[in-house]
Structures are given as structure tokens and as C-alpha cells.
């Protein structure tokens, strides 16, 4: 058994442990805390975290670490770690220390890949924003998503929702999403999606076992309802494969927004927990591209922009909606990072 030792100062794993606990995952918090204590057993992983070239928070370094351990546990390669994740014991330091010593290279290589959460629970917030946009324009939607990953949120029109007692989407869908709701209700409206297309630098395919395993490794182990919902969404994606282009989002989005838009159709650009992974320059280009297209919008061909992202101070996740013509941005809700709860603010202007 590895002895529990205290770190001289809290590192990135310990910092994010507090975030995980606040987001309702005491297990992941304990994994990260033990991981920080046991990092000396994995010198390559420790060096990777210590010398990370970017900003460790926005690059989700702790989430990458947690997902790498979860993947090892799911694969059964380290029996003590698998037993920890299946709640057969609570020796976090022993199991994680042994896994770090045995799988240092595997963990370090895995952490260099961009996180792929593709959290289906966020579709509820996007759907609620679409209902507001429908109330504004009364038109069916053409969706463009940047950072689509496996494209599961492109299928949001095929899911069912309970939004604070307001039913939306497909009642008989195998994917049902009911976040804890506070505040007023969103306006009842149909989710009339006539086309959905996304882009990602590394699009994943639901048909590939490795994709399914990778996505499930990013689901926090003490939140099995999220794993079940993800599995249902992956199964639905096999029946209705999302269209995700393999491309850079900047030129892709500019090209999509230059395409002819039919009269009586609302074009929507949306993204969830994507901007943090872009450089400041690329974020500025994306925003400028959307606003440039918005300036050309007319009431017969409107544009809506839905953003589900951390605030600039990273103290809350904001669901924002901007509609053109007009261009006013409203903060519709404050949300849990994975969509577990939504605090509806009814469109406070920002």
C-alpha cells in the first residue's frame, strides 16, 4: 500500500479536485487528490503536468488525467484500480499509486489528446435557447456546431426533454434529458431542426469501439446516469449518424455562413465548452465571423448564436443567445458545466 503523503503545495490536480467536488463528484475529487499525492510514482506524467505548455485550467489537464485513469480502470488492466472504480475498496492512494507506476507512459500519451466529453446533458440548455429563438422568429432551424467531437449534440432534435416541467423534443426518444431546473420556464416551442452539420479537428465516430470507450472514460465514475445517457445517445447516433466535417473551424464556419440561406429558415451557430481550447486569436476570429454574418441577417433570413461556455472569470457557465437582426446578447441561464442543472434567468441583457 502506498502511504498517503501531503504535497508541499497544491497543484493543478488538487485545484481541480475542489471544482469536481463542487460539481457533485466526490469520487473524482478523491481520485485527483490521491493522484497529486502519488504523482512521484509517474515521473513522465508529473513532468507533463508540471511543464504543460498552455494554461492548465482552460486545457482541462486534470480532466485529461482523470479520464486516462478511468480508461485504465474500465479496461481492467490494473485490477486494484478497477476495484476502486467499482467501489470494492476505498484505498485511493494504493490503487492510484500502483496504476501510475505501472502505466506512466500510457497516461502521459493519453493526456496529450484533446478532451472529448461531448456531454449530451448540455443539449437541454441548447434546446431551451432554440425555443427562445423560435419564439423570436417562428422558423425551423439549420444548425452549425463548432467543436462537435462525435456529433452527439447535433442530434439534439431527436432527444426528449423535461425543462422545468415543459416537455420538448421527442417524447419517445431513448435519450431523455431532465436537468434540475430553477427559475422561470422557457417558452414552449417545437424543436424543428431541418439540418444539422458540425466540424471538428478530430471528429469521432460512434461506430468505433475506441470512440465509445474514450467518451465514456470522460464521464465521471460516480455519475452513472450520465454514462447511461451517453450510451443511449451513441446508440442513436448509429441509427442517425451526425454529419461532422474534419476541418479547422475558422474557415469552415466562414464558408458555411457564406452559403445561401433559404427564406423562412433560421440559421444557428452554437458551441458548448469549446472556446476555452482555442487561442485568443482564433476565438476572436470565430466571434468576428459570426458577427459579420449577423450584420447581413434580415428578418426573413435570421441568424442566432448560442454559446454554452465559461464566463471570462471562469466562475460560472453561461448560456447566451444573440439574435440578428438586432444583435442583442442575452444571458439566458447559468448552468452546471455538464448540464445537470439550469438556473434560468429569462434573458438578462449582457
Coordinates of C-alpha atoms in Angstrom, one line a residue:
X1 CA 0.0 0.0 0.0
X2 CA 1.3 3.5 -0.8
X3 CA 1.5 5.8 2.1
X4 CA -0.6 9.0 2.0
X5 CA 1.7 11.9 1.9
X6 CA 0.9 15.6 1.8
X7 CA 2.1 17.7 -1.2
X8 CA 4.2 20.8 -0.3
X9 CA 1.7 22.9 -2.3
X10 CA -1.5 22.3 -4.1
X11 CA -1.0 21.6 -7.8
X12 CA -3.4 21.5 -10.8
X13 CA -4.9 18.2 -9.8
X14 CA -5.7 19.4 -6.3
X15 CA -7.1 22.6 -7.5
X16 CA -9.5 20.9 -9.9
X17 CA -10.5 18.4 -7.1
X18 CA -12.3 21.3 -5.5
X19 CA -14.1 22.0 -8.7
X20 CA -15.1 18.4 -9.2
X21 CA -16.4 18.3 -5.6
X22 CA -18.4 21.4 -6.2
X23 CA -19.8 19.9 -9.4
X24 CA -21.1 16.9 -7.5
X25 CA -18.4 14.4 -7.9
X26 CA -16.6 13.5 -4.6
X27 CA -15.2 10.4 -6.2
X28 CA -13.3 12.3 -8.9
X29 CA -12.2 14.8 -6.3
X30 CA -10.7 12.0 -4.3
X31 CA -9.1 10.5 -7.4
X32 CA -7.4 13.8 -8.2
X33 CA -6.2 14.4 -4.7
X34 CA -4.7 10.9 -4.5
X35 CA -3.3 11.4 -8.0
X36 CA -1.5 14.5 -6.9
X37 CA 0.0 12.8 -3.8
X38 CA 1.1 9.8 -5.9
X39 CA 2.5 11.7 -8.9
X40 CA 6.1 10.9 -7.9
X41 CA 5.4 7.3 -9.0
X42 CA 4.8 8.6 -12.6
X43 CA 7.7 10.9 -13.5
X44 CA 6.7 11.3 -17.1
X45 CA 3.1 12.3 -16.2
X46 CA 4.4 14.5 -13.4
X47 CA 6.7 16.3 -15.8
X48 CA 4.0 16.7 -18.4
X49 CA 1.7 18.4 -15.9
X50 CA 4.5 20.5 -14.4
X51 CA 5.8 21.7 -17.8
X52 CA 2.4 22.0 -19.5
X53 CA 2.9 24.5 -22.4
X54 CA -0.6 26.1 -22.2
X55 CA -2.9 27.2 -19.4
X56 CA -3.7 24.1 -17.4
X57 CA -7.2 25.1 -16.4
X58 CA -8.5 26.0 -19.8
X59 CA -6.7 23.0 -21.3
X60 CA -8.5 20.7 -18.8
X61 CA -5.3 19.0 -17.7
X62 CA -6.9 17.5 -14.6
X63 CA -9.8 16.1 -16.7
X64 CA -7.4 14.5 -19.1
X65 CA -5.6 12.9 -16.1
X66 CA -8.8 11.6 -14.6
X67 CA -10.0 10.2 -18.0
X68 CA -6.7 8.4 -18.5
X69 CA -7.1 6.7 -15.1
X70 CA -10.8 5.9 -15.8
X71 CA -9.9 4.3 -19.1
X72 CA -7.3 2.1 -17.4
X73 CA -9.9 1.1 -14.8
X74 CA -12.6 0.4 -17.4
X75 CA -10.1 -1.8 -19.4
X76 CA -9.3 -3.9 -16.3
X77 CA -5.5 -3.6 -16.8
X78 CA -5.0 -2.7 -13.2
X79 CA -7.2 -4.9 -11.0
X80 CA -6.8 -2.7 -7.9
X81 CA -7.8 0.4 -9.8
X82 CA -10.8 -1.3 -11.4
X83 CA -11.9 -2.5 -7.9
X84 CA -11.6 1.1 -6.7
X85 CA -13.8 2.4 -9.5
X86 CA -16.4 -0.3 -8.9
X87 CA -16.5 0.6 -5.2
X88 CA -14.9 -2.7 -3.9
X89 CA -12.5 -0.8 -1.7
X90 CA -11.5 2.8 -0.9
X91 CA -7.7 2.7 -0.9
X92 CA -7.4 5.6 -3.4
X93 CA -3.7 6.1 -2.8
X94 CA -2.8 2.4 -3.1
X95 CA -4.7 1.8 -6.3
X96 CA -3.8 5.0 -8.0
X97 CA -0.1 4.9 -6.9
X98 CA 0.2 1.4 -8.4
X99 CA -1.6 2.4 -11.6
X100 CA 0.6 5.5 -12.0
X101 CA 3.8 3.4 -11.5
X102 CA 2.7 0.7 -14.0
X103 CA 1.1 3.0 -16.6
X104 CA 3.1 6.2 -16.6
X105 CA 3.7 6.2 -20.4
X106 CA 0.1 5.3 -21.2
X107 CA -1.3 8.1 -19.1
X108 CA 1.2 10.7 -20.4
X109 CA 0.4 9.8 -24.0
X110 CA -3.4 9.8 -23.4
X111 CA -3.2 13.2 -21.7
X112 CA -1.8 14.8 -24.9
X113 CA -5.1 14.2 -26.8
X114 CA -7.7 17.0 -26.6
X115 CA -10.6 16.2 -24.2
X116 CA -13.6 14.6 -25.8
X117 CA -16.5 15.0 -23.4
X118 CA -19.3 15.6 -25.9
X119 CA -21.7 15.8 -22.9
X120 CA -25.2 15.1 -24.1
X121 CA -26.7 16.8 -21.0
X122 CA -25.7 20.2 -22.5
X123 CA -28.3 19.6 -25.3
X124 CA -31.0 20.6 -22.8
X125 CA -29.6 24.1 -22.5
X126 CA -29.1 24.4 -26.2
X127 CA -32.6 23.2 -26.8
X128 CA -34.0 25.8 -24.4
X129 CA -32.1 28.5 -26.2
X130 CA -33.5 27.3 -29.5
X131 CA -37.0 27.5 -28.1
X132 CA -36.4 31.2 -27.3
X133 CA -35.1 31.7 -30.8
X134 CA -38.2 30.0 -32.2
X135 CA -40.4 32.4 -30.1
X136 CA -38.5 35.3 -31.7
X137 CA -38.5 34.1 -35.4
X138 CA -41.0 31.2 -35.6
X139 CA -38.9 29.4 -38.2
X140 CA -37.3 25.9 -38.5
X141 CA -33.6 25.7 -37.8
X142 CA -30.4 24.9 -39.7
X143 CA -27.7 24.1 -37.1
X144 CA -24.0 24.6 -37.4
X145 CA -21.9 23.4 -34.5
X146 CA -18.2 24.0 -34.0
X147 CA -16.2 21.6 -31.9
X148 CA -18.7 18.8 -32.5
X149 CA -16.5 15.8 -31.4
X150 CA -18.7 12.8 -32.0
X151 CA -21.6 15.0 -33.0
X152 CA -23.9 13.7 -30.4
X153 CA -25.3 17.2 -29.7
X154 CA -26.1 17.6 -33.4
X155 CA -28.8 15.0 -32.7
X156 CA -30.5 17.2 -30.1
X157 CA -33.7 17.4 -32.2
X158 CA -34.0 13.6 -31.7
X159 CA -33.9 13.7 -27.9
X160 CA -36.6 14.3 -25.3
X161 CA -36.5 17.0 -22.6
X162 CA -38.2 18.0 -19.4
X163 CA -37.2 21.6 -18.9
X164 CA -38.7 22.7 -15.6
X165 CA -41.9 20.9 -16.4
X166 CA -42.0 22.0 -20.0
X167 CA -41.8 19.0 -22.4
X168 CA -39.9 19.4 -25.6
X169 CA -38.3 17.3 -28.3
X170 CA -39.3 13.7 -29.0
X171 CA -41.3 12.1 -26.2
X172 CA -40.5 8.5 -27.1
X173 CA -36.8 9.1 -27.6
X174 CA -34.4 6.7 -25.9
X175 CA -32.4 9.8 -24.8
X176 CA -34.3 11.7 -22.2
X177 CA -32.7 14.8 -20.5
X178 CA -34.2 16.4 -17.4
X179 CA -31.9 18.8 -15.7
X180 CA -32.7 20.1 -12.3
X181 CA -34.4 23.4 -13.1
X182 CA -34.7 26.7 -11.2
X183 CA -36.2 30.0 -12.3
X184 CA -38.9 30.6 -14.8
X185 CA -39.7 28.1 -17.6
X186 CA -38.5 28.5 -21.2
X187 CA -41.2 29.3 -23.7
X188 CA -42.9 26.2 -25.1
X189 CA -41.9 25.7 -28.7
X190 CA -41.1 23.0 -31.2
X191 CA -37.5 21.9 -31.9
X192 CA -37.9 22.0 -35.6
X193 CA -34.4 21.0 -36.9
X194 CA -34.3 20.6 -40.7
X195 CA -30.5 20.3 -41.0
X196 CA -27.5 19.9 -38.6
X197 CA -23.8 19.9 -39.5
X198 CA -20.7 20.2 -37.4
X199 CA -17.0 20.5 -37.6
X200 CA -14.1 19.2 -35.5
X201 CA -10.3 18.9 -35.9
X202 CA -10.6 15.3 -34.8
X203 CA -14.1 14.1 -35.4
X204 CA -15.0 10.8 -33.6
X205 CA -17.3 8.1 -35.0
X206 CA -19.9 6.4 -32.7
X207 CA -19.5 3.2 -34.7
X208 CA -15.9 2.8 -33.4
X209 CA -15.4 0.9 -30.1
X210 CA -12.4 3.1 -29.3
X211 CA -14.5 6.2 -29.6
X212 CA -17.2 4.9 -27.3
X213 CA -14.6 3.9 -24.7
X214 CA -12.9 7.3 -24.9
X215 CA -16.1 9.2 -24.4
X216 CA -17.2 7.0 -21.5
X217 CA -13.8 7.5 -19.8
X218 CA -14.5 11.2 -19.6
X219 CA -17.8 10.6 -17.8
X220 CA -17.2 10.9 -14.0
X221 CA -17.4 7.4 -12.5
X222 CA -19.7 8.3 -9.7
X223 CA -22.3 9.7 -12.1
X224 CA -23.6 6.5 -13.8
X225 CA -26.8 8.3 -15.1
X226 CA -24.5 10.3 -17.4
X227 CA -22.9 7.1 -18.7
X228 CA -26.3 5.5 -19.4
X229 CA -27.4 8.6 -21.2
X230 CA -24.2 8.7 -23.3
X231 CA -24.6 5.1 -24.2
X232 CA -28.2 5.8 -25.4
X233 CA -27.0 8.8 -27.4
X234 CA -24.2 6.7 -29.0
X235 CA -26.7 4.0 -30.0
X236 CA -29.0 6.6 -31.5
X237 CA -26.0 8.0 -33.4
X238 CA -25.6 4.6 -35.1
X239 CA -29.1 4.9 -36.5
X240 CA -28.8 8.6 -37.3
X241 CA -25.1 9.4 -37.9
X242 CA -24.3 13.1 -37.3
X243 CA -22.6 14.9 -40.1
X244 CA -19.3 16.2 -38.7
X245 CA -16.7 17.5 -41.1
X246 CA -13.0 17.0 -40.5
X247 CA -11.7 20.6 -40.7
X248 CA -10.5 23.7 -39.0
X249 CA -13.5 25.5 -37.6
X250 CA -12.4 29.0 -38.7
X251 CA -12.5 28.6 -42.5
X252 CA -15.3 26.0 -42.2
X253 CA -17.6 28.4 -40.4
X254 CA -16.8 31.3 -42.7
X255 CA -17.7 29.1 -45.7
X256 CA -20.9 27.8 -44.1
X257 CA -22.1 31.3 -43.3
X258 CA -21.4 32.5 -46.8
X259 CA -23.7 29.8 -48.2
X260 CA -27.2 30.8 -49.5
X261 CA -29.8 30.7 -46.7
X262 CA -33.4 30.0 -47.7
X263 CA -36.1 32.5 -46.8
X264 CA -38.1 31.4 -43.7
X265 CA -35.2 29.4 -42.2
X266 CA -33.3 30.4 -39.0
X267 CA -29.6 29.7 -39.2
X268 CA -28.0 28.8 -35.8
X269 CA -24.3 28.7 -34.8
X270 CA -23.7 27.0 -31.5
X271 CA -20.9 25.6 -29.3
X272 CA -20.5 24.1 -25.9
X273 CA -17.3 24.2 -23.8
X274 CA -15.2 24.8 -27.0
X275 CA -13.8 28.3 -26.9
X276 CA -11.5 27.6 -24.0
X277 CA -9.5 25.2 -26.2
X278 CA -8.9 27.9 -28.9
X279 CA -6.2 30.5 -28.9
X280 CA -7.2 34.1 -28.1
X281 CA -6.7 34.9 -31.8
X282 CA -8.9 32.1 -33.0
X283 CA -11.6 32.9 -30.6
X284 CA -11.6 36.5 -31.9
X285 CA -11.8 35.3 -35.5
X286 CA -14.7 32.9 -34.7
X287 CA -16.6 35.7 -32.9
X288 CA -15.9 38.2 -35.7
X289 CA -17.0 35.7 -38.3
X290 CA -20.4 35.2 -36.5
X291 CA -20.9 38.9 -36.0
X292 CA -20.1 39.7 -39.6
X293 CA -22.7 37.2 -40.8
X294 CA -25.2 38.6 -38.2
X295 CA -24.7 42.1 -39.7
X296 CA -26.0 40.7 -43.0
X297 CA -29.0 39.0 -41.5
X298 CA -32.5 40.1 -42.3
X299 CA -35.8 39.1 -40.7
X300 CA -36.6 36.6 -43.4
X301 CA -33.2 35.0 -43.0
X302 CA -32.2 35.4 -39.3
X303 CA -29.1 34.2 -37.5
X304 CA -28.9 33.0 -33.9
X305 CA -25.7 32.3 -31.9
X306 CA -25.9 30.1 -28.9
X307 CA -22.9 29.9 -26.6
X308 CA -22.6 27.5 -23.6
X309 CA -19.2 28.5 -22.2
X310 CA -17.4 29.5 -19.0
X311 CA -17.6 33.2 -18.2
X312 CA -14.4 35.2 -18.7
X313 CA -13.6 34.9 -15.0
X314 CA -14.4 31.1 -15.1
X315 CA -16.7 31.3 -12.2
X316 CA -19.9 30.2 -13.9
X317 CA -21.1 28.6 -17.2
X318 CA -23.3 31.0 -19.1
X319 CA -25.9 30.1 -21.7
X320 CA -26.0 33.1 -24.0
X321 CA -28.2 33.8 -27.1
X322 CA -27.6 36.5 -29.7
X323 CA -30.1 37.0 -32.4
X324 CA -29.8 39.0 -35.7
X325 CA -31.2 41.3 -37.0
X326 CA -30.6 43.3 -33.8
X327 CA -27.6 41.6 -32.3
X328 CA -28.5 41.9 -28.6
X329 CA -26.9 39.2 -26.5
X330 CA -28.9 37.8 -23.6
X331 CA -27.7 35.6 -20.8
X332 CA -30.5 33.0 -20.7
X333 CA -29.2 30.8 -17.9
X334 CA -26.4 29.9 -15.6
X335 CA -25.7 26.2 -16.0
X336 CA -23.9 23.2 -14.5
X337 CA -20.8 22.5 -16.7
X338 CA -22.4 19.2 -17.8
X339 CA -26.0 20.4 -17.9
X340 CA -27.0 18.7 -14.6
X341 CA -28.9 21.9 -13.5
X342 CA -30.0 25.0 -15.2
X343 CA -30.8 28.3 -13.4
X344 CA -33.0 30.1 -15.9
X345 CA -32.5 33.9 -16.0
X346 CA -35.1 34.7 -18.7
X347 CA -32.8 36.6 -20.9
X348 CA -30.9 39.2 -18.9
X349 CA -29.2 41.5 -21.4
X350 CA -25.4 41.4 -21.3

